[in-house]
Tab-separated table of C-alpha atoms and ligand atoms in Angstrom:
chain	number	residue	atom	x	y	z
A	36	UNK	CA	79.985	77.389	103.515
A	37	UNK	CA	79.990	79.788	100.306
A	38	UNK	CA	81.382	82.390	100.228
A	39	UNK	CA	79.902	85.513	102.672
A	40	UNK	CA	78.195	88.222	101.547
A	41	UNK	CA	78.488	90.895	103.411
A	42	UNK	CA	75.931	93.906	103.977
A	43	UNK	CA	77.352	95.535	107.037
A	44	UNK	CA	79.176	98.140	105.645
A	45	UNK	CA	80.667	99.978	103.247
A	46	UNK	CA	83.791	100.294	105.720
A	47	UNK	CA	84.614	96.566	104.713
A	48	UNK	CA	85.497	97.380	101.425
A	49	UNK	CA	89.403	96.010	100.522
A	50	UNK	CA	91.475	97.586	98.521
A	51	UNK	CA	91.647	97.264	94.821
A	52	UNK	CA	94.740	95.541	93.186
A	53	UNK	CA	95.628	98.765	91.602
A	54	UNK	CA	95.251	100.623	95.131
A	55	UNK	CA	98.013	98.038	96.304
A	56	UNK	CA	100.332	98.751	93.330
A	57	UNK	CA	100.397	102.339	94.352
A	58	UNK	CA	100.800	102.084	97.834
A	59	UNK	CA	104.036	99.947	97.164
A	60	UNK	CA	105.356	102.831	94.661
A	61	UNK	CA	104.367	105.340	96.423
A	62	UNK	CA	106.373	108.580	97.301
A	63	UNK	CA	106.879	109.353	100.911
A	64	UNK	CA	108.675	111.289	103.014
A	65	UNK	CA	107.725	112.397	106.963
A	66	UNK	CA	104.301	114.320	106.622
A	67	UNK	CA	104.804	116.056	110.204
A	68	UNK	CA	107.741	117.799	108.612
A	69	UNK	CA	105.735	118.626	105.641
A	70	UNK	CA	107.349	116.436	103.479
A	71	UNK	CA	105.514	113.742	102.030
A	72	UNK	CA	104.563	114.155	98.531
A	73	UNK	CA	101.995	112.007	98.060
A	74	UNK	CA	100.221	112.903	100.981
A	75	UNK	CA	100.266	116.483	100.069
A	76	UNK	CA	99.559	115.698	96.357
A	77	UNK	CA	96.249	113.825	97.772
A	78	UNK	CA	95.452	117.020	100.140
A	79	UNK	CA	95.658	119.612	97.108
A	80	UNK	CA	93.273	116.558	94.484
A	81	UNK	CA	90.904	116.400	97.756
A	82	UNK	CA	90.695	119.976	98.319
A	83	UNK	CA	89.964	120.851	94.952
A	84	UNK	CA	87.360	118.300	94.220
A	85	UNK	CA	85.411	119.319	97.577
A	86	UNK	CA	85.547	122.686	96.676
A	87	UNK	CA	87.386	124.254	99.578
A	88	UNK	CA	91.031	126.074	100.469
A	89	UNK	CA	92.758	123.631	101.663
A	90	UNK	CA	92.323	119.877	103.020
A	91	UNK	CA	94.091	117.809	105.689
A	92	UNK	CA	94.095	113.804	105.900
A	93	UNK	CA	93.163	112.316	108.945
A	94	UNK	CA	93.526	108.535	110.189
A	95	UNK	CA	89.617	108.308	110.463
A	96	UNK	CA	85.889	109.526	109.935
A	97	UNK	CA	85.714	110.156	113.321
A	98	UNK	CA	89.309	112.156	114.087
A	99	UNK	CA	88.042	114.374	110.767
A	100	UNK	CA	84.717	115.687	112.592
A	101	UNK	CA	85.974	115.491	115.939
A	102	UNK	CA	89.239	117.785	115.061
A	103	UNK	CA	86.862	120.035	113.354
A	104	UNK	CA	84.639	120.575	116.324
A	105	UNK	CA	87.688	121.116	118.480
A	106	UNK	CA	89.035	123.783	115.846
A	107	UNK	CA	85.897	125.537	115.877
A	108	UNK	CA	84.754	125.593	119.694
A	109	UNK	CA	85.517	126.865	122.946
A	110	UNK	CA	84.837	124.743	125.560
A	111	UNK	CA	81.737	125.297	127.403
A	112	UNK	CA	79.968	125.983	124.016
A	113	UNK	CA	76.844	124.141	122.335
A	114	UNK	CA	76.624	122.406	119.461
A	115	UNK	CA	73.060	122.155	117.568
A	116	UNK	CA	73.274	118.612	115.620
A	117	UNK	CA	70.691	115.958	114.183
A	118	UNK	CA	69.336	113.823	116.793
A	119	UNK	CA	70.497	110.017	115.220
A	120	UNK	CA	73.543	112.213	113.825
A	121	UNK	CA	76.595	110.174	113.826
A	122	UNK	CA	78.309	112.550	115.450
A	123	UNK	CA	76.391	112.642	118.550
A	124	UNK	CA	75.673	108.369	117.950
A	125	UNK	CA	78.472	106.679	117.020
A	126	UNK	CA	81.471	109.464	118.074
A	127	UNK	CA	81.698	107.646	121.458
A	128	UNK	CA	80.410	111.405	123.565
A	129	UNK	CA	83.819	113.454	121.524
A	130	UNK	CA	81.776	116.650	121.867
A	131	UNK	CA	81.616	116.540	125.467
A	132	UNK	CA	85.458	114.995	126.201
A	133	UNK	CA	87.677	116.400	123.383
A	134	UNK	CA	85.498	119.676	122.896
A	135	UNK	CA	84.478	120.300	126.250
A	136	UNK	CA	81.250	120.873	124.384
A	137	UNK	CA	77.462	120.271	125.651
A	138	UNK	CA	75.021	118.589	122.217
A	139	UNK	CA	71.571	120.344	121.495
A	140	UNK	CA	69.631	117.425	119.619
A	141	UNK	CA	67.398	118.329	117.168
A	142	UNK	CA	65.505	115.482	115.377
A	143	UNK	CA	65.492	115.925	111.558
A	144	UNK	CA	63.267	114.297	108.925
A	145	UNK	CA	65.926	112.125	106.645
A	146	UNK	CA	68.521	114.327	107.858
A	147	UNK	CA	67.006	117.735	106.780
A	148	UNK	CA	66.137	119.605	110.001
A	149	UNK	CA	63.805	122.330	109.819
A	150	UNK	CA	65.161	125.720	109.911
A	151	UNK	CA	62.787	127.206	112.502
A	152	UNK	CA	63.991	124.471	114.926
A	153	UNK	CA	67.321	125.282	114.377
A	154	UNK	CA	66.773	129.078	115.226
A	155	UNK	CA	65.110	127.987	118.072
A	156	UNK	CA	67.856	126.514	119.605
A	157	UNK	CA	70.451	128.470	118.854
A	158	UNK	CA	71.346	130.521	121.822
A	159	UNK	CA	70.578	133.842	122.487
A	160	UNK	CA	72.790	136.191	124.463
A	161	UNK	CA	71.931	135.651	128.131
A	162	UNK	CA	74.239	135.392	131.280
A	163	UNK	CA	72.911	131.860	131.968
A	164	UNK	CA	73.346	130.196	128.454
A	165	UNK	CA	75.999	128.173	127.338
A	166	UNK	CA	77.247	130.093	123.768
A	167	UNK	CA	76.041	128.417	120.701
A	168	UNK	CA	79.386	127.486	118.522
A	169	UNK	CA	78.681	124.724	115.993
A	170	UNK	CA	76.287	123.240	113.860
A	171	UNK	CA	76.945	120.121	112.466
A	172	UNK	CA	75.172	118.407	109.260
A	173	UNK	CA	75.428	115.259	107.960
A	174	UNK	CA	75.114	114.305	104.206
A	175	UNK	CA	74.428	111.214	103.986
A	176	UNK	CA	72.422	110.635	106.708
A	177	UNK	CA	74.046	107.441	108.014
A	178	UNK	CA	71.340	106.304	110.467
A	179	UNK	CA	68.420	107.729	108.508
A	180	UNK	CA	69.037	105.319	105.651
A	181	UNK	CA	71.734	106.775	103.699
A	182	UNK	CA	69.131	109.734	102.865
A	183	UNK	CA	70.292	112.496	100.834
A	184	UNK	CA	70.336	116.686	101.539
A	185	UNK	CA	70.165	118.792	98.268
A	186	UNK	CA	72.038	121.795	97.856
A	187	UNK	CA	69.017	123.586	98.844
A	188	UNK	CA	68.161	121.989	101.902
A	189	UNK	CA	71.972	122.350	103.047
A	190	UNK	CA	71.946	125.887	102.376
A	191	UNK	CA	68.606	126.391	103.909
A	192	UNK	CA	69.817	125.037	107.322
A	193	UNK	CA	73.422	126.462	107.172
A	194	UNK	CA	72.073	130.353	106.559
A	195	UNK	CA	70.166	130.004	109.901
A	196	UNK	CA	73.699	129.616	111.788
A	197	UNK	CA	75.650	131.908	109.232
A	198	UNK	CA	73.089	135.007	110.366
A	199	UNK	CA	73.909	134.328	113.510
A	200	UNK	CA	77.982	134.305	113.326
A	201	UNK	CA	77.917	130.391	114.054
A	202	UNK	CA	80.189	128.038	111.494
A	203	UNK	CA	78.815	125.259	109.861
A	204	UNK	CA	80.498	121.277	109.562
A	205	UNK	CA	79.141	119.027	107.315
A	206	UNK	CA	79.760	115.343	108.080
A	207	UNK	CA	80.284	114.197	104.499
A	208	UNK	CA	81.463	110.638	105.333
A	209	UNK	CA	79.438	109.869	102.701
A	210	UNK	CA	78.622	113.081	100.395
A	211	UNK	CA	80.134	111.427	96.927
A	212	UNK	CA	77.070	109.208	97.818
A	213	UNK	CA	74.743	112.279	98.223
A	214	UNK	CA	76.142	113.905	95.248
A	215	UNK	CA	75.914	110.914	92.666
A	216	UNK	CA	72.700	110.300	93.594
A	217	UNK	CA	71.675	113.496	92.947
A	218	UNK	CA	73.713	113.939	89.620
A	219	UNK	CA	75.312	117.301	91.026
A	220	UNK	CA	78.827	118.409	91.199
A	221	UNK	CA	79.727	117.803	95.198
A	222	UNK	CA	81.051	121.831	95.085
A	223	UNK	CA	77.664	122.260	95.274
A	224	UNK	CA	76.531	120.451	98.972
A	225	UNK	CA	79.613	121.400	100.555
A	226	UNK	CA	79.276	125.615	98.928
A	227	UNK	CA	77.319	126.137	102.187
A	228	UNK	CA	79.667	124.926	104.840
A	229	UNK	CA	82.565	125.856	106.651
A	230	UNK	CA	84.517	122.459	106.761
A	231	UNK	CA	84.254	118.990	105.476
A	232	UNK	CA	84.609	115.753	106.528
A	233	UNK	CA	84.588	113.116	104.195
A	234	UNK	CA	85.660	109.561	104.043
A	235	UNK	CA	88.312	107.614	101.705
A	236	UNK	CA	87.731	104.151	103.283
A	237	UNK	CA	84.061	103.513	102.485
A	238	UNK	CA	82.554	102.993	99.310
A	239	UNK	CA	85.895	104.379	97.485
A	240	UNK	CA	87.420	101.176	99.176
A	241	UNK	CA	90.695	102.987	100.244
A	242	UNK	CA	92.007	100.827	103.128
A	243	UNK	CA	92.576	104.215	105.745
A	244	UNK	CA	91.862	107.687	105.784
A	245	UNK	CA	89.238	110.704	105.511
A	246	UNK	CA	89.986	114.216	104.719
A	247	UNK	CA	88.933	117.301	106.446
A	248	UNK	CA	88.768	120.903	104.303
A	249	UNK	CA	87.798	124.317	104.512
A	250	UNK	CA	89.611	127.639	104.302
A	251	UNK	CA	93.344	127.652	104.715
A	252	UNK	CA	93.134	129.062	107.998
A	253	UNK	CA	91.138	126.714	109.217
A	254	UNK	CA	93.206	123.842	108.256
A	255	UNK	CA	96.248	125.555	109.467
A	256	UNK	CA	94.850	125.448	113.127
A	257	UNK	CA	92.896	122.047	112.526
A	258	UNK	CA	96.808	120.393	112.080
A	259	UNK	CA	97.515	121.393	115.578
A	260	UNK	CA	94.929	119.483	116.755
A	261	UNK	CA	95.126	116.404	114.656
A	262	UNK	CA	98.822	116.500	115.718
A	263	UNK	CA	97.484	116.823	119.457
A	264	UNK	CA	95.095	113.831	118.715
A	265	UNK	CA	97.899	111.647	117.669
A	266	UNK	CA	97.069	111.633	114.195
A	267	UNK	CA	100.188	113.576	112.598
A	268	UNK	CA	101.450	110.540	110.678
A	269	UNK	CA	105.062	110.053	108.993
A	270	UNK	CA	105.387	108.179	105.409
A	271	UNK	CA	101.769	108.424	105.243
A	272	UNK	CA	102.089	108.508	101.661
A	273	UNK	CA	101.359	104.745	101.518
A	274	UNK	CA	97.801	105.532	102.195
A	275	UNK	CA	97.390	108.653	100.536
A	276	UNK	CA	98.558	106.639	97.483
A	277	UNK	CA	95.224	104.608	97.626
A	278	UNK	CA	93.358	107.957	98.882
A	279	UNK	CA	94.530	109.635	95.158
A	280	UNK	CA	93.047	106.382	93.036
A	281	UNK	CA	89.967	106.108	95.664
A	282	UNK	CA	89.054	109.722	94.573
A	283	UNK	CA	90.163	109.602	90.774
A	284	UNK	CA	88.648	106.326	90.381
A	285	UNK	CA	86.360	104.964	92.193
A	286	UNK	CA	83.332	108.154	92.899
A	287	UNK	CA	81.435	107.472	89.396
A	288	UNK	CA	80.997	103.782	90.287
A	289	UNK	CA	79.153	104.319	93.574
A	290	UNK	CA	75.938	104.776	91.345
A	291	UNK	CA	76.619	100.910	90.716
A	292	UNK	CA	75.840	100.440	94.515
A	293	UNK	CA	72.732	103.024	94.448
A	294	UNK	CA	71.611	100.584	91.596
A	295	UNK	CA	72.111	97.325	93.806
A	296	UNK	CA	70.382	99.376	97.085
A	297	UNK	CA	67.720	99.680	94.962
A	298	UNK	CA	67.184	96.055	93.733
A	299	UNK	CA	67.555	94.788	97.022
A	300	UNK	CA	64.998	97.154	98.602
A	301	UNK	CA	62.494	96.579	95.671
A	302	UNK	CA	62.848	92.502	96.143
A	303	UNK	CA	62.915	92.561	100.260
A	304	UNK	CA	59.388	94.913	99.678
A	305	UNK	CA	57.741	91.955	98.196
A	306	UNK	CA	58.738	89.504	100.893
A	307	UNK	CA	55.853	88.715	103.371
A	308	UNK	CA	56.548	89.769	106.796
A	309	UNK	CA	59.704	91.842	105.893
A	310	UNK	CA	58.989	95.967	106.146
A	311	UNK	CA	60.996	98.348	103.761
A	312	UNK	CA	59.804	101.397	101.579
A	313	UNK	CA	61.081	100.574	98.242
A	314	UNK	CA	61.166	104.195	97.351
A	315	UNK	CA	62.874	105.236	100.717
A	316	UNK	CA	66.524	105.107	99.942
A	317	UNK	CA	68.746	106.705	97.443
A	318	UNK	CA	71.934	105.435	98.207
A	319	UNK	CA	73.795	102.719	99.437
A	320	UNK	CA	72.517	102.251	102.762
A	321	UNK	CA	68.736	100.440	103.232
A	322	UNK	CA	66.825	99.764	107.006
A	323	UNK	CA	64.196	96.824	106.878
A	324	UNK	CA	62.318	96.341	109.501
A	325	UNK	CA	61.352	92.352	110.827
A	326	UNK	CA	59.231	93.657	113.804
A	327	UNK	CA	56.072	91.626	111.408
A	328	UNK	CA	57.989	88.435	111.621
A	329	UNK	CA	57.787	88.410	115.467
A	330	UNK	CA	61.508	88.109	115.725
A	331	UNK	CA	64.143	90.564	116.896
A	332	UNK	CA	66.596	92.214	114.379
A	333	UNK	CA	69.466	90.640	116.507
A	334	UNK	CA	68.189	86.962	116.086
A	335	UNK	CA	67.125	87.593	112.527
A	336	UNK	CA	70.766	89.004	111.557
A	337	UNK	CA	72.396	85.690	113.424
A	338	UNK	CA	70.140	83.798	110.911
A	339	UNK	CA	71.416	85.406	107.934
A	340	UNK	CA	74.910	84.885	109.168
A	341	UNK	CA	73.974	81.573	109.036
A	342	UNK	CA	73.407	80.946	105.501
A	343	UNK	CA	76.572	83.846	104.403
A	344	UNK	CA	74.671	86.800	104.494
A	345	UNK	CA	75.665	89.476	106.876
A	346	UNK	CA	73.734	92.530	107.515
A	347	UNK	CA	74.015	94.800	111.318
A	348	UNK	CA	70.856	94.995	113.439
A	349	UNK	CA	70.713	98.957	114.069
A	350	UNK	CA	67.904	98.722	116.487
A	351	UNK	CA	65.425	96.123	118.042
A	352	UNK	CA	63.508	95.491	114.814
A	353	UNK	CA	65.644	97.001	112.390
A	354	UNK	CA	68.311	96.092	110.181
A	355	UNK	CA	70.592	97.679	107.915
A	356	UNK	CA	71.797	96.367	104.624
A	357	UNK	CA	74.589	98.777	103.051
A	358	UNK	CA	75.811	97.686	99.322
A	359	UNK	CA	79.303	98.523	98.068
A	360	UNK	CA	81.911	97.352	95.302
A	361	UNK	CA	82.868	94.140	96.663
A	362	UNK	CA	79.458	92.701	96.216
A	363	UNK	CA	78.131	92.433	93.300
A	364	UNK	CA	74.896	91.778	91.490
A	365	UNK	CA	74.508	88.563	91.471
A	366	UNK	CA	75.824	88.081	95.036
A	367	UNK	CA	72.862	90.710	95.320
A	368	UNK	CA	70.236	88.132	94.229
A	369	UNK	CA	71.485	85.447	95.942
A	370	UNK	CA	71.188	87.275	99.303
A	371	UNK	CA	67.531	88.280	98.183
A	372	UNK	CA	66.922	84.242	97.382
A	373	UNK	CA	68.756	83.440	101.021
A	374	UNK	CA	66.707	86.498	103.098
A	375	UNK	CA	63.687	84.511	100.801
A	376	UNK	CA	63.869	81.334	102.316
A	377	UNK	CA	64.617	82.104	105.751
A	378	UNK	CA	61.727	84.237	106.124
A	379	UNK	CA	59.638	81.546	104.497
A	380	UNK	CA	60.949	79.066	106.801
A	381	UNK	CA	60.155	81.827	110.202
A	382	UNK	CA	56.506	81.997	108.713
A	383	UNK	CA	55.756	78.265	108.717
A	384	UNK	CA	56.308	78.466	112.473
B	696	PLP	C1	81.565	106.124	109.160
B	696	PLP	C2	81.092	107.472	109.493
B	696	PLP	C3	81.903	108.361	110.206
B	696	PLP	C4	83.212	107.973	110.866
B	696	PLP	O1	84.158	107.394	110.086
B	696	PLP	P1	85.237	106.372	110.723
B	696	PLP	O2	86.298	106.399	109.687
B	696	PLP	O3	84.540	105.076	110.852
B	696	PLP	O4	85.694	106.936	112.024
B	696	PLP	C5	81.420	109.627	110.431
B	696	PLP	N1	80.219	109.997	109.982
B	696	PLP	C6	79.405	109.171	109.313
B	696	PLP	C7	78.083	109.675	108.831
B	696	PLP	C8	79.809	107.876	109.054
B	696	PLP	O5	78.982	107.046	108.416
């Protein structure tokens, strides 16, 4: 078979040869004594492009946010998040077993939930309600299509909680994303917020590692609990090596994937029986629905896989097609031609 092309994720990015040179050079010395180099040379780089104090790696995505809830809660409190938010989706019920934390779901509109329903459920004082101590954002909006929240809207939402004493964590796994595609300076999307999670191993194709930030304090405390959750690593400079060329490197080139997003989504438009809002998606991340072609996004993704082209099902109609570095734009077109003829071929039946 050719060679695959695969759609699932940005997460599958490898990394590039130079990543690999500087992982083999690269300065270390045992981070939980405070004494790798690299590692703390790639804390001070992240720190300063995200605009906060002070930043802390973490293995993961998911060890980022879910050490940040734990370093802002109490247990027993609530946390008011997006409804398809990854960190109530995908962050296998954290909130409730690391945090001790109950979720208050609020569903959003591409991410941006409206300010009046965030004041509404935010707690008031009352002996029979569970406090109110996080909201969480999330920029891009990973199951909403990779959909973007301006500075605005992120400063709308995080006021609400602010007035009220409550912090404010942005998911940012993807915000590089959010912030090239809006041509601003990222300072400005995470301004609002109280911490920051952001990711190194998707579209800037590091092979490990996220970084949390926010004001020195906060990362002080949020080392405890990394260190509690297993994540206090030793000659972690290895991967901060990659983290350092990820971030110095590869950010400007994710409009190249915005650009291939965009192709695809115009081309699967104009395929009968295949449902997508050319218009819908900013970023890297595209959801098409097959529910016309009277076959389920599961069976329809199997197909693909077939003929080399891999793309996740995300729901029972729906698939999701994310573009990144290691395809490029002619492996682009040939997916469209592939998606082409096996939808021709399901409409003959
Ligand atoms: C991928 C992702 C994460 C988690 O990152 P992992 O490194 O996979 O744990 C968190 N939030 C969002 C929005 C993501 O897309």
């Amino acid at each position: 078979m050719a060679e695959l092309i695969d759609l699932r994720s940005d997460t599958v990015t490898k990394p590039t040869a130079e990543m690999r040179k500087a992982m083999a050079a690269a300065e270390v010395g045992d981070d939980v004594y405070g004494e790798d180099p690299t590692i703390q040379k790639l804390e001070r780089i992240a720190a300063e492009k995200i605009g906060k104090e002070a930043a802390l790696f973490v293995p993961s995505g998911t060890m980022g946010n879910q050490v940040a809830a734990m370093t802002h809660l109490q247990r027993g409190e609530e946390v008011v998040l997006e409804a398809e938010s990854h960190i109530f989706y995908y962050e296998v019920g954290g909130l409730a077993l690391l945090s001790g934390a109950q979720a208050r779901t609020i569903t959003g509109r591409k991410g941006f939930m409206e300010p009046e329903r965030i004041a509404a459920a935010i707690r008031p004082d009352d002996l029979h309600f569970p406090r109110t101590g996080l909201l969480c954002l999330e920029n891009t909006h990973n199951r909403a299509g990779g959909a973007v929240l301006t500075a605005e809207q992120t400063g709308l939402m995080a006021q609400v909680a602010h007035e009220r004493g409550i912090p404010v964590h942005l998911d940012g796994a993807r915000v590089f994303n959010a912030a090239i595609a809006l041509g601003t300076d990222v300072r400005e999307l995470t301004a609002p917020v109280d911490s920051v999670m952001f990711c190194l191993s998707k579209g800037l194709a590091a092979p490990v590692g996220s970084l949390l930030a926010g004001k020195q304090e906060f990362i002080d405390k949020a080392r405890k609990v990394r260190k509690l959750l297993g994540g206090g690593l030793r000659q972690a400079g290895i991967l901060a090596a990659a983290g350092i060329i990820a971030l110095e490197q590869m950010v400007d080139r994710l409009a190249e994937d915005h650009a291939h997003a965009r192709l695809l989504a115009a081309e699967l438009a104009n395929i009968p029986g295949l449902t997508i809002d050319p218009d819908a998606y900013p970023t890297n991340i595209l959801i098409c629905s097959v529910a016309k072609l009277g076959i389920s996004a599961q069976r329809f993704s199997a197909l693909l896989a077939q003929h080399g082209v891999l793309a996740n099902p995300i729901s029972a109609t729906e698939l999701r097609f994310v573009t990144h570095t290691d395809v490029t734009k002619n492996q682009i077109i040939t997916a469209i031609n592939i998606i082409n003829q096996i939808v021709k071929a399901i409409n003959q039946f």
